[in-house]
Structures are given as C-alpha cells and as structure tokens.
PDB file of C-alpha atoms in Angstrom:
ATOM      1  CA  MET G   1      14.286  -1.932 133.280  1.00  0.00           C
ATOM      2  CA  LYS G   2      13.108   1.668 133.887  1.00  0.00           C
ATOM      3  CA  LYS G   3      16.018   1.842 135.974  1.00  0.00           C
ATOM      4  CA  ASN G   4      18.483   1.232 133.037  1.00  0.00           C
ATOM      5  CA  LEU G   5      16.835   3.224 130.897  1.00  0.00           C
ATOM      6  CA  LEU G   6      17.016   6.232 133.292  1.00  0.00           C
ATOM      7  CA  VAL G   7      20.699   5.584 133.502  1.00  0.00           C
ATOM      8  CA  ILE G   8      21.264   5.787 129.881  1.00  0.00           C
ATOM      9  CA  ALA G   9      19.299   8.943 129.545  1.00  0.00           C
ATOM     10  CA  LEU G  10      21.436  10.667 132.086  1.00  0.00           C
ATOM     11  CA  ALA G  11      24.688   9.595 130.389  1.00  0.00           C
ATOM     12  CA  ALA G  12      23.226  10.903 126.866  1.00  0.00           C
ATOM     13  CA  GLY G  13      22.577  14.038 128.641  1.00  0.00           C
ATOM     14  CA  CYS G  14      25.917  14.411 130.111  1.00  0.00           C
ATOM     15  CA  LEU G  15      27.368  13.698 126.699  1.00  0.00           C
ATOM     16  CA  ILE G  16      25.380  16.402 125.184  1.00  0.00           C
ATOM     17  CA  THR G  17      26.286  18.738 127.733  1.00  0.00           C
ATOM     18  CA  THR G  18      29.930  18.119 127.370  1.00  0.00           C
ATOM     19  CA  GLY G  19      30.024  18.247 123.632  1.00  0.00           C
ATOM     20  CA  CYS G  20      28.250  21.769 123.962  1.00  0.00           C
ATOM     21  CA  ALA G  21      30.883  23.126 126.350  1.00  0.00           C
ATOM     22  CA  SER G  22      33.820  21.967 124.382  1.00  0.00           C
ATOM     23  CA  LYS G  23      32.791  23.413 121.087  1.00  0.00           C
ATOM     24  CA  LYS G  24      32.307  26.707 122.960  1.00  0.00           C
ATOM     25  CA  ASP G  25      35.897  26.596 124.476  1.00  0.00           C
ATOM     26  CA  LEU G  26      37.374  25.863 120.764  1.00  0.00           C
ATOM     27  CA  GLU G  27      35.603  28.847 119.350  1.00  0.00           C
ATOM     28  CA  ASN G  28      37.077  30.996 122.128  1.00  0.00           C
ATOM     29  CA  CYS G  29      40.554  29.355 121.474  1.00  0.00           C
ATOM     30  CA  LYS G  30      40.225  30.378 117.890  1.00  0.00           C
ATOM     31  CA  LEU G  31      39.271  33.854 118.432  1.00  0.00           C
ATOM     32  CA  GLU G  32      42.229  34.098 120.791  1.00  0.00           C
ATOM     33  CA  ASN G  33      44.749  32.679 118.442  1.00  0.00           C
ATOM     34  CA  LYS G  34      43.373  34.835 115.679  1.00  0.00           C
ATOM     35  CA  GLU G  35      43.922  37.687 117.836  1.00  0.00           C
ATOM     36  CA  LEU G  36      47.389  36.722 118.751  1.00  0.00           C
ATOM     37  CA  THR G  37      48.325  36.260 115.318  1.00  0.00           C
ATOM     38  CA  THR G  38      47.233  39.585 114.326  1.00  0.00           C
ATOM     39  CA  ASN G  39      49.222  41.139 117.261  1.00  0.00           C
ATOM     40  CA  TYR G  40      52.297  39.003 116.396  1.00  0.00           C
ATOM     41  CA  GLN G  41      52.106  40.402 112.745  1.00  0.00           C
ATOM     42  CA  ASN G  42      51.578  43.919 113.768  1.00  0.00           C
ATOM     43  CA  THR G  43      54.384  43.576 116.256  1.00  0.00           C
ATOM     44  CA  LYS G  44      56.553  41.997 113.448  1.00  0.00           C
ATOM     45  CA  GLU G  45      55.897  44.885 111.166  1.00  0.00           C
ATOM     46  CA  GLN G  46      56.558  47.326 113.695  1.00  0.00           C
ATOM     47  CA  LEU G  47      59.986  45.603 114.437  1.00  0.00           C
ATOM     48  CA  ALA G  48      60.698  45.645 110.778  1.00  0.00           C
ATOM     49  CA  ALA G  49      60.030  49.519 110.530  1.00  0.00           C
ATOM     50  CA  SER G  50      61.982  50.250 113.549  1.00  0.00           C
ATOM     51  CA  GLN G  51      64.773  48.326 112.222  1.00  0.00           C
ATOM     52  CA  ALA G  52      64.590  50.299 108.835  1.00  0.00           C
ATOM     53  CA  ARG G  53      64.717  53.625 110.872  1.00  0.00           C
ATOM     54  CA  ALA G  54      67.710  52.397 112.757  1.00  0.00           C
ATOM     55  CA  ALA G  55      69.501  51.663 109.548  1.00  0.00           C
ATOM     56  CA  SER G  56      68.658  55.048 108.041  1.00  0.00           C
ATOM     57  CA  LEU G  57      69.713  56.693 111.310  1.00  0.00           C
ATOM     58  CA  GLU G  58      73.070  54.712 111.233  1.00  0.00           C
ATOM     59  CA  GLU G  59      73.534  56.012 107.650  1.00  0.00           C
ATOM     60  CA  GLN G  60      72.717  59.645 108.457  1.00  0.00           C
ATOM     61  CA  LEU G  61      74.914  59.468 111.456  1.00  0.00           C
ATOM     62  CA  ALA G  62      77.793  58.222 109.261  1.00  0.00           C
ATOM     63  CA  GLN G  63      77.157  61.030 106.564  1.00  0.00           C
ATOM     64  CA  ALA G  64      77.040  63.491 109.417  1.00  0.00           C
ATOM     65  CA  LYS G  65      80.571  62.308 110.665  1.00  0.00           C
ATOM     66  CA  LYS G  66      81.812  62.406 107.106  1.00  0.00           C
ATOM     67  CA  ASP G  67      80.439  66.068 106.717  1.00  0.00           C
ATOM     68  CA  TYR G  68      81.949  66.972 110.042  1.00  0.00           C
ATOM     69  CA  ALA G  69      85.174  65.596 109.117  1.00  0.00           C
ATOM     70  CA  SER G  70      85.072  67.632 106.015  1.00  0.00           C
ATOM     71  CA  LEU G  71      83.847  70.671 107.416  1.00  0.00           C
ATOM     72  CA  GLN G  72      86.893  70.435 110.224  1.00  0.00           C
ATOM     73  CA  LYS G  73      89.384  69.986 107.397  1.00  0.00           C
ATOM     74  CA  SER G  74      88.239  72.999 105.573  1.00  0.00           C
ATOM     75  CA  LEU G  75      87.997  75.018 108.855  1.00  0.00           C
ATOM     76  CA  ASP G  76      91.778  73.934 109.705  1.00  0.00           C
ATOM     77  CA  LYS G  77      92.673  74.966 106.189  1.00  0.00           C
ATOM     78  CA  SER G  78      90.915  78.374 106.445  1.00  0.00           C
ATOM     79  CA  LEU G  79      92.524  78.896 109.872  1.00  0.00           C
ATOM     80  CA  SER G  80      95.912  78.050 108.292  1.00  0.00           C
ATOM     81  CA  ASN G  81      95.268  80.315 105.328  1.00  0.00           C
ATOM     82  CA  ALA G  82      94.216  83.170 107.832  1.00  0.00           C
ATOM     83  CA  SER G  83      97.232  82.703 109.791  1.00  0.00           C
ATOM     84  CA  GLN G  84      99.489  82.993 106.731  1.00  0.00           C
ATOM     85  CA  ASN G  85      97.466  86.098 105.358  1.00  0.00           C
ATOM     86  CA  ASN G  86      97.675  87.721 108.764  1.00  0.00           C
ATOM     87  CA  VAL G  87     101.551  87.080 108.589  1.00  0.00           C
ATOM     88  CA  SER G  88     101.707  88.556 105.193  1.00  0.00           C
ATOM     89  CA  ILE G  89      99.591  91.577 106.086  1.00  0.00           C
ATOM     90  CA  GLU G  90     101.728  92.307 108.964  1.00  0.00           C
ATOM     91  CA  LYS G  91     104.956  92.012 106.820  1.00  0.00           C
ATOM     92  CA  LEU G  92     103.182  94.085 104.141  1.00  0.00           C
ATOM     93  CA  VAL G  93     102.389  96.825 106.745  1.00  0.00           C
ATOM     94  CA  ASP G  94     105.974  96.804 108.176  1.00  0.00           C
ATOM     95  CA  GLN G  95     107.399  97.492 104.700  1.00  0.00           C
ATOM     96  CA  ILE G  96     104.923 100.180 104.191  1.00  0.00           C
ATOM     97  CA  ASN G  97     105.767 102.005 107.342  1.00  0.00           C
ATOM     98  CA  GLU G  98     109.254 101.332 106.568  1.00  0.00           C
ATOM     99  CA  SER G  99     108.975 102.879 103.091  1.00  0.00           C
ATOM    100  CA  ASN G 100     107.200 105.799 104.827  1.00  0.00           C
ATOM    101  CA  GLN G 101     109.673 106.394 106.981  1.00  0.00           C
ATOM    102  CA  TYR G 102     112.361 106.393 104.431  1.00  0.00           C
ATOM    103  CA  ILE G 103     110.465 108.712 102.303  1.00  0.00           C
ATOM    104  CA  ARG G 104     109.967 111.090 105.357  1.00  0.00           C
ATOM    105  CA  HIS G 105     113.650 110.886 105.651  1.00  0.00           C
ATOM    106  CA  LEU G 106     114.353 111.882 102.138  1.00  0.00           C
ATOM    107  CA  VAL G 107     111.646 114.882 102.470  1.00  0.00           C
ATOM    108  CA  GLU G 108     113.482 115.823 105.556  1.00  0.00           C
ATOM    109  CA  VAL G 109     116.853 115.769 103.920  1.00  0.00           C
ATOM    110  CA  LYS G 110     115.595 117.551 100.664  1.00  0.00           C
ATOM    111  CA  SER G 111     113.974 120.139 102.642  1.00  0.00           C
ATOM    112  CA  LYS G 112     117.276 120.610 104.592  1.00  0.00           C
ATOM    113  CA  SER G 113     119.291 120.635 101.553  1.00  0.00           C
ATOM    114  CA  ASP G 114     117.093 123.289  99.989  1.00  0.00           C
ATOM    115  CA  SER G 115     117.317 125.538 102.988  1.00  0.00           C
ATOM    116  CA  LEU G 116     120.949 125.445 103.074  1.00  0.00           C
ATOM    117  CA  ASN G 117     121.073 126.121  99.365  1.00  0.00           C
ATOM    118  CA  MET G 118     118.938 129.150  99.786  1.00  0.00           C
ATOM    119  CA  VAL G 119     121.145 130.553 102.522  1.00  0.00           C
ATOM    120  CA  LEU G 120     124.111 129.717 100.840  1.00  0.00           C
ATOM    121  CA  THR G 121     122.813 131.520  97.569  1.00  0.00           C
ATOM    122  CA  ASN G 122     121.861 134.534  99.624  1.00  0.00           C
ATOM    123  CA  ASN G 123     124.589 134.692 101.352  1.00  0.00           C
ATOM    124  CA  LEU G 124     126.895 134.760  98.384  1.00  0.00           C
ATOM    125  CA  THR G 125     124.606 137.231  96.518  1.00  0.00           C
ATOM    126  CA  ARG G 126     124.824 139.591  99.263  1.00  0.00           C
ATOM    127  CA  SER G 127     128.676 139.378  99.287  1.00  0.00           C
ATOM    128  CA  LEU G 128     128.760 140.325  95.698  1.00  0.00           C
ATOM    129  CA  SER G 129     128.927 143.877  94.365  1.00  0.00           C
ATOM    130  CA  LYS G 130     126.815 145.139  91.642  1.00  0.00           C
ATOM    131  CA  GLU G 131     129.461 144.945  89.336  1.00  0.00           C
ATOM    132  CA  GLU G 132     130.289 141.665  89.910  1.00  0.00           C
ATOM    133  CA  LEU G 133     126.831 140.544  89.706  1.00  0.00           C
ATOM    134  CA  LYS G 134     126.677 141.636  86.243  1.00  0.00           C
ATOM    135  CA  GLU G 135     129.052 138.946  85.380  1.00  0.00           C
ATOM    136  CA  VAL G 136     128.250 136.355  87.895  1.00  0.00           C
ATOM    137  CA  ASP G 137     125.130 134.271  87.887  1.00  0.00           C
ATOM    138  CA  VAL G 138     123.919 132.366  90.938  1.00  0.00           C
ATOM    139  CA  GLN G 139     121.063 129.691  90.481  1.00  0.00           C
ATOM    140  CA  VAL G 140     119.846 126.890  92.356  1.00  0.00           C
ATOM    141  CA  LEU G 141     118.616 123.979  89.938  1.00  0.00           C
ATOM    142  CA  LYS G 142     117.529 120.618  91.300  1.00  0.00           C
ATOM    143  CA  GLY G 143     118.827 121.103  94.709  1.00  0.00           C
ATOM    144  CA  VAL G 144     122.267 122.111  93.106  1.00  0.00           C
ATOM    145  CA  VAL G 145     123.860 125.487  93.296  1.00  0.00           C
ATOM    146  CA  TYR G 146     125.424 126.851  90.243  1.00  0.00           C
ATOM    147  CA  ILE G 147     127.580 129.955  90.370  1.00  0.00           C
ATOM    148  CA  SER G 148     128.435 130.844  86.533  1.00  0.00           C
ATOM    149  CA  LEU G 149     131.570 133.215  85.816  1.00  0.00           C
ATOM    150  CA  ALA G 150     132.215 134.981  82.428  1.00  0.00           C
ATOM    151  CA  ASP G 151     135.561 134.030  81.184  1.00  0.00           C
ATOM    152  CA  ASN G 152     136.682 137.606  80.625  1.00  0.00           C
ATOM    153  CA  MET G 153     136.297 138.417  84.280  1.00  0.00           C
ATOM    154  CA  LEU G 154     138.341 135.233  85.233  1.00  0.00           C
ATOM    155  CA  TYR G 155     140.992 134.827  82.665  1.00  0.00           C
ATOM    156  CA  LYS G 156     143.549 136.733  80.689  1.00  0.00           C
ATOM    157  CA  SER G 157     142.574 137.031  77.270  1.00  0.00           C
ATOM    158  CA  GLY G 158     143.099 133.843  75.148  1.00  0.00           C
ATOM    159  CA  SER G 159     144.513 132.158  78.273  1.00  0.00           C
ATOM    160  CA  TYR G 160     143.579 129.926  81.315  1.00  0.00           C
ATOM    161  CA  GLU G 161     145.725 132.060  83.775  1.00  0.00           C
ATOM    162  CA  ILE G 162     143.530 133.606  86.540  1.00  0.00           C
ATOM    163  CA  ASN G 163     143.518 137.319  86.149  1.00  0.00           C
ATOM    164  CA  ASP G 164     143.752 139.871  89.222  1.00  0.00           C
ATOM    165  CA  ARG G 165     140.433 141.205  88.653  1.00  0.00           C
ATOM    166  CA  ALA G 166     138.711 137.796  89.601  1.00  0.00           C
ATOM    167  CA  GLN G 167     140.801 137.156  93.047  1.00  0.00           C
ATOM    168  CA  GLU G 168     138.128 139.448  95.044  1.00  0.00           C
ATOM    169  CA  THR G 169     135.217 137.613  93.581  1.00  0.00           C
ATOM    170  CA  LEU G 170     136.788 134.077  94.032  1.00  0.00           C
ATOM    171  CA  SER G 171     137.655 135.096  97.434  1.00  0.00           C
ATOM    172  CA  LYS G 172     133.994 135.528  98.094  1.00  0.00           C
ATOM    173  CA  ILE G 173     132.915 132.354  96.639  1.00  0.00           C
ATOM    174  CA  ALA G 174     136.008 130.545  98.561  1.00  0.00           C
ATOM    175  CA  LYS G 175     134.562 131.907 101.753  1.00  0.00           C
ATOM    176  CA  ILE G 176     131.186 130.337 100.931  1.00  0.00           C
ATOM    177  CA  ILE G 177     132.630 127.008 100.200  1.00  0.00           C
ATOM    178  CA  MET G 178     134.705 126.951 103.231  1.00  0.00           C
ATOM    179  CA  ASP G 179     131.501 127.687 105.366  1.00  0.00           C
ATOM    180  CA  TYR G 180     129.622 124.704 103.758  1.00  0.00           C
ATOM    181  CA  LYS G 181     132.117 122.006 104.336  1.00  0.00           C
ATOM    182  CA  ASP G 182     129.354 119.127 103.805  1.00  0.00           C
ATOM    183  CA  TYR G 183     129.134 120.266 100.152  1.00  0.00           C
ATOM    184  CA  ASP G 184     131.636 119.212  97.244  1.00  0.00           C
ATOM    185  CA  VAL G 185     132.530 121.444  94.543  1.00  0.00           C
ATOM    186  CA  LEU G 186     132.883 120.916  90.680  1.00  0.00           C
ATOM    187  CA  ILE G 187     134.569 123.555  88.599  1.00  0.00           C
ATOM    188  CA  GLU G 188     133.248 123.119  85.065  1.00  0.00           C
ATOM    189  CA  GLY G 189     134.903 124.942  82.118  1.00  0.00           C
ATOM    190  CA  ASN G 190     132.966 125.745  78.782  1.00  0.00           C
ATOM    191  CA  THR G 191     133.873 127.277  75.362  1.00  0.00           C
ATOM    192  CA  ASP G 192     132.244 128.702  72.400  1.00  0.00           C
ATOM    193  CA  ASN G 193     132.867 126.751  69.172  1.00  0.00           C
ATOM    194  CA  VAL G 194     135.490 128.750  67.730  1.00  0.00           C
ATOM    195  CA  PRO G 195     138.598 126.738  67.283  1.00  0.00           C
ATOM    196  CA  ILE G 196     141.562 127.678  69.704  1.00  0.00           C
ATOM    197  CA  THR G 197     144.883 128.124  68.212  1.00  0.00           C
ATOM    198  CA  ARG G 198     147.503 128.233  70.972  1.00  0.00           C
ATOM    199  CA  GLU G 199     150.903 126.677  71.786  1.00  0.00           C
ATOM    200  CA  ASN G 200     150.394 123.420  74.007  1.00  0.00           C
ATOM    201  CA  ILE G 201     146.477 124.041  73.800  1.00  0.00           C
ATOM    202  CA  ARG G 202     145.225 121.487  71.123  1.00  0.00           C
ATOM    203  CA  ASN G 203     141.491 122.419  71.294  1.00  0.00           C
ATOM    204  CA  ASN G 204     138.669 123.699  73.069  1.00  0.00           C
ATOM    205  CA  TRP G 205     138.625 120.407  75.137  1.00  0.00           C
ATOM    206  CA  ASP G 206     142.193 121.248  76.476  1.00  0.00           C
ATOM    207  CA  LEU G 207     141.215 124.987  76.985  1.00  0.00           C
ATOM    208  CA  SER G 208     137.960 124.093  79.301  1.00  0.00           C
ATOM    209  CA  CYS G 209     139.935 121.900  81.345  1.00  0.00           C
ATOM    210  CA  LEU G 210     142.995 123.979  81.869  1.00  0.00           C
ATOM    211  CA  ARG G 211     140.802 127.084  82.893  1.00  0.00           C
ATOM    212  CA  ALA G 212     138.659 124.550  85.369  1.00  0.00           C
ATOM    213  CA  SER G 213     141.888 123.214  86.861  1.00  0.00           C
ATOM    214  CA  SER G 214     143.311 126.794  87.106  1.00  0.00           C
ATOM    215  CA  VAL G 215     140.371 127.870  89.454  1.00  0.00           C
ATOM    216  CA  VAL G 216     140.466 124.707  91.380  1.00  0.00           C
ATOM    217  CA  GLN G 217     144.315 125.204  92.200  1.00  0.00           C
ATOM    218  CA  TYR G 218     143.501 128.848  93.016  1.00  0.00           C
ATOM    219  CA  LEU G 219     141.014 127.926  95.663  1.00  0.00           C
ATOM    220  CA  GLN G 220     143.210 125.326  96.971  1.00  0.00           C
ATOM    221  CA  THR G 221     146.521 127.445  97.077  1.00  0.00           C
ATOM    222  CA  LYS G 222     145.274 131.062  97.880  1.00  0.00           C
ATOM    223  CA  TYR G 223     142.254 130.181 100.102  1.00  0.00           C
ATOM    224  CA  GLY G 224     143.076 126.611 101.609  1.00  0.00           C
ATOM    225  CA  VAL G 225     139.817 124.782 100.034  1.00  0.00           C
ATOM    226  CA  ASP G 226     140.358 121.209 100.880  1.00  0.00           C
ATOM    227  CA  PRO G 227     141.351 119.841  97.418  1.00  0.00           C
ATOM    228  CA  LYS G 228     139.520 116.528  98.361  1.00  0.00           C
ATOM    229  CA  ARG G 229     136.254 118.501  97.853  1.00  0.00           C
ATOM    230  CA  LEU G 230     137.569 119.906  94.593  1.00  0.00           C
ATOM    231  CA  THR G 231     136.935 118.511  91.041  1.00  0.00           C
ATOM    232  CA  ALA G 232     138.029 119.854  87.726  1.00  0.00           C
ATOM    233  CA  GLY G 233     136.322 119.007  84.462  1.00  0.00           C
ATOM    234  CA  GLY G 234     135.959 120.563  80.881  1.00  0.00           C
ATOM    235  CA  ARG G 235     133.143 120.240  78.625  1.00  0.00           C
ATOM    236  CA  GLY G 236     134.688 122.264  75.623  1.00  0.00           C
ATOM    237  CA  GLU G 237     132.075 123.590  73.237  1.00  0.00           C
ATOM    238  CA  TYR G 238     129.639 120.891  73.718  1.00  0.00           C
ATOM    239  CA  ASN G 239     127.394 122.439  76.551  1.00  0.00           C
ATOM    240  CA  PRO G 240     126.218 125.822  75.251  1.00  0.00           C
ATOM    241  CA  ILE G 241     123.488 127.848  76.763  1.00  0.00           C
ATOM    242  CA  ALA G 242     123.022 130.185  73.886  1.00  0.00           C
ATOM    243  CA  THR G 243     123.612 129.900  70.070  1.00  0.00           C
ATOM    244  CA  ASN G 244     127.204 130.446  68.845  1.00  0.00           C
ATOM    245  CA  ASP G 245     125.923 132.384  65.662  1.00  0.00           C
ATOM    246  CA  THR G 246     126.158 135.596  67.558  1.00  0.00           C
ATOM    247  CA  GLU G 247     129.041 137.234  69.340  1.00  0.00           C
ATOM    248  CA  VAL G 248     126.581 137.765  72.556  1.00  0.00           C
ATOM    249  CA  GLY G 249     125.702 133.959  72.431  1.00  0.00           C
ATOM    250  CA  LYS G 250     129.392 133.186  72.083  1.00  0.00           C
ATOM    251  CA  GLN G 251     130.366 135.196  74.924  1.00  0.00           C
ATOM    252  CA  ARG G 252     127.615 133.654  77.229  1.00  0.00           C
ATOM    253  CA  ASN G 253     129.017 130.380  76.097  1.00  0.00           C
ATOM    254  CA  ARG G 254     132.504 131.042  77.363  1.00  0.00           C
ATOM    255  CA  ARG G 255     132.060 130.567  80.868  1.00  0.00           C
ATOM    256  CA  THR G 256     133.290 128.557  83.992  1.00  0.00           C
ATOM    257  CA  GLN G 257     130.723 127.055  86.433  1.00  0.00           C
ATOM    258  CA  ILE G 258     131.229 126.536  90.077  1.00  0.00           C
ATOM    259  CA  ILE G 259     128.669 123.774  90.940  1.00  0.00           C
ATOM    260  CA  ILE G 260     128.232 123.134  94.715  1.00  0.00           C
ATOM    261  CA  THR G 261     126.512 120.055  95.633  1.00  0.00           C
ATOM    262  CA  PRO G 262     125.851 117.687  98.770  1.00  0.00           C
ATOM    263  CA  LYS G 263     128.652 115.062  99.004  1.00  0.00           C
ATOM    264  CA  LEU G 264     128.118 112.020  97.143  1.00  0.00           C
ATOM    265  CA  ASP G 265     128.369 109.703  99.902  1.00  0.00           C
ATOM    266  CA  GLN G 266     125.355 111.236 101.574  1.00  0.00           C
ATOM    267  CA  PHE G 267     123.362 110.221  98.651  1.00  0.00           C
ATOM    268  CA  MET G 268     124.709 106.571  98.854  1.00  0.00           C
ATOM    269  CA  ASP G 269     123.942 106.569 102.531  1.00  0.00           C
ATOM    270  CA  LEU G 270     120.416 107.319 101.654  1.00  0.00           C
ATOM    271  CA  ILE G 271     120.298 104.607  99.028  1.00  0.00           C
ATOM    272  CA  GLU G 272     121.578 102.309 101.509  1.00  0.00           C
ATOM    273  CA  GLN G 273     118.885 103.004 103.941  1.00  0.00           C
ATOM    274  CA  ALA G 274     116.236 102.548 101.203  1.00  0.00           C
ATOM    275  CA  PRO G 275     114.076  99.455 102.452  1.00  0.00           C
ATOM    276  CA  GLU G 276     114.432  96.203 100.559  1.00  0.00           C
ATOM    277  CA  GLU G 277     111.441  95.351  98.371  1.00  0.00           C
TER     278      GLU G 277
END
C-alpha cells in the first residue's frame, strides 16, 4: 500500500514538473512570435517605402530623359541657327568689303579725273593770251571742264560761220582735246532771247545748233579731232546765265560752250562694277 502511494506521488510530481516546463516554453514561443511579427511588419513597411522610392526615381529618370531630349533639340536648333547666322554674317562682311572696294575705286577714279581736269585747265589757261582770256572762260564744275567762248569772237556778225579771229583760240583748244584722248567733247550753242530773222534760220534753236555744228566741223576738218568724240547741240535761249533785260546780260548769254567730259562708257563700266545688293 505504501509502495503504491509512493508511485502515485512520484507520478504526480512528474506531471507537475512537466506542466511547468511546457508553460514556460509556450511563453517563450509567444514572445518570439511577437518579435518575428514585429520584424516582419517593419520589413514589410521598409519594402513598401523602398518600392515607393524606386517608383519616384523611375519617374524622375523618365522626366530627366524628356528634359535631356528637349535640351538636345534646342541645342541642335541653336547650333543650326548659329551656323546660318555665321553664313549670313560672312556674306554680309563680303558684301561690305566688296562695297568698300568699289567706293575706293570710285574715289580713285574721281581723284584721277579731278587731277586730269586741273592739269587740262591749267594747260589751256597758260596757252591763252591775256586778250583771249577776256573772252574765254574756263571752269571745272562737278568733274567737267567748261570752256565758254563769246559769240563775237567765234562767229561773223549774225552768222554761224567761224571767223578768222577765232582760229588761233580754237587751235589751242583743239590741241588740248587731242592731248586728252580719253575725254569726249560736247559743243553746245546758246543764244539770247532776241528772235532771229535770217534766211534758212527759223529761230534761236536753229542758230544755236548751227553754231555748235560749225565748231564741231572746224575741229574735225582743221585740226583732225576724231568726230566720234564730238557732239554738237543747241539750247537756244533756254539756258541763260544772265538776265536778258540788259545788253551786257544778252552778250553773256550769247556763247558757245566746249564741254570736255570723261567718256560715257567709262561711267557705264563703273556702274557694271557696282556690287549687287
């Protein structure tokens, strides 16, 4: 009996001891489970945050790619415009240089023409006597040499025929014309406003033209001036240099002008050399 009771007591003790151990393990498991659950939740939240950051970075990368493409396009356009502008600027510089060269050429031509005109004028003035200079006026106006001769020293009274007195003066003028072969010569007749009444002369237009023609033919036949260089023209009473209300004024208006000018084809050559706009 006592032996049985001892066995029962030992068994009960073992059950109590086993129950205590199982309860402690359970508590430890619960703690571990709670810790794992917490760690899992934290990890899950961190993963979600990382995924959000990755999505944001992807969006930023996509926007950066768009911005880069736009910037590249703008850069290409700017480079293209710069290239075109450089071409335009170079073309403009070439045009300016060409224009400057043309202007310098014109200045050189004008300077040369002015120098020749001055020499021509001086040579003619020195060759004329004091008496001739009273009736011959030599001027340079706008690059053109004007030799004005009074009609009473050139023509017979009321006529268009050259008189003997004019021969010496015309010979000196002819020599100057022959020396300067690059110049053309215009002979221009002018009258006062007094109507002319002569056979075969209808009016002052006729008289001025006939007088100019007489000088042209005289220079050609007497002194061998090339007729291709000569032009005869009349302006009648319509180019006065003084009033026709006085005798002195009328006398000044009755004149023949020998106008020595650079050849027209030289001016045309200069125009052709002008740079295009």
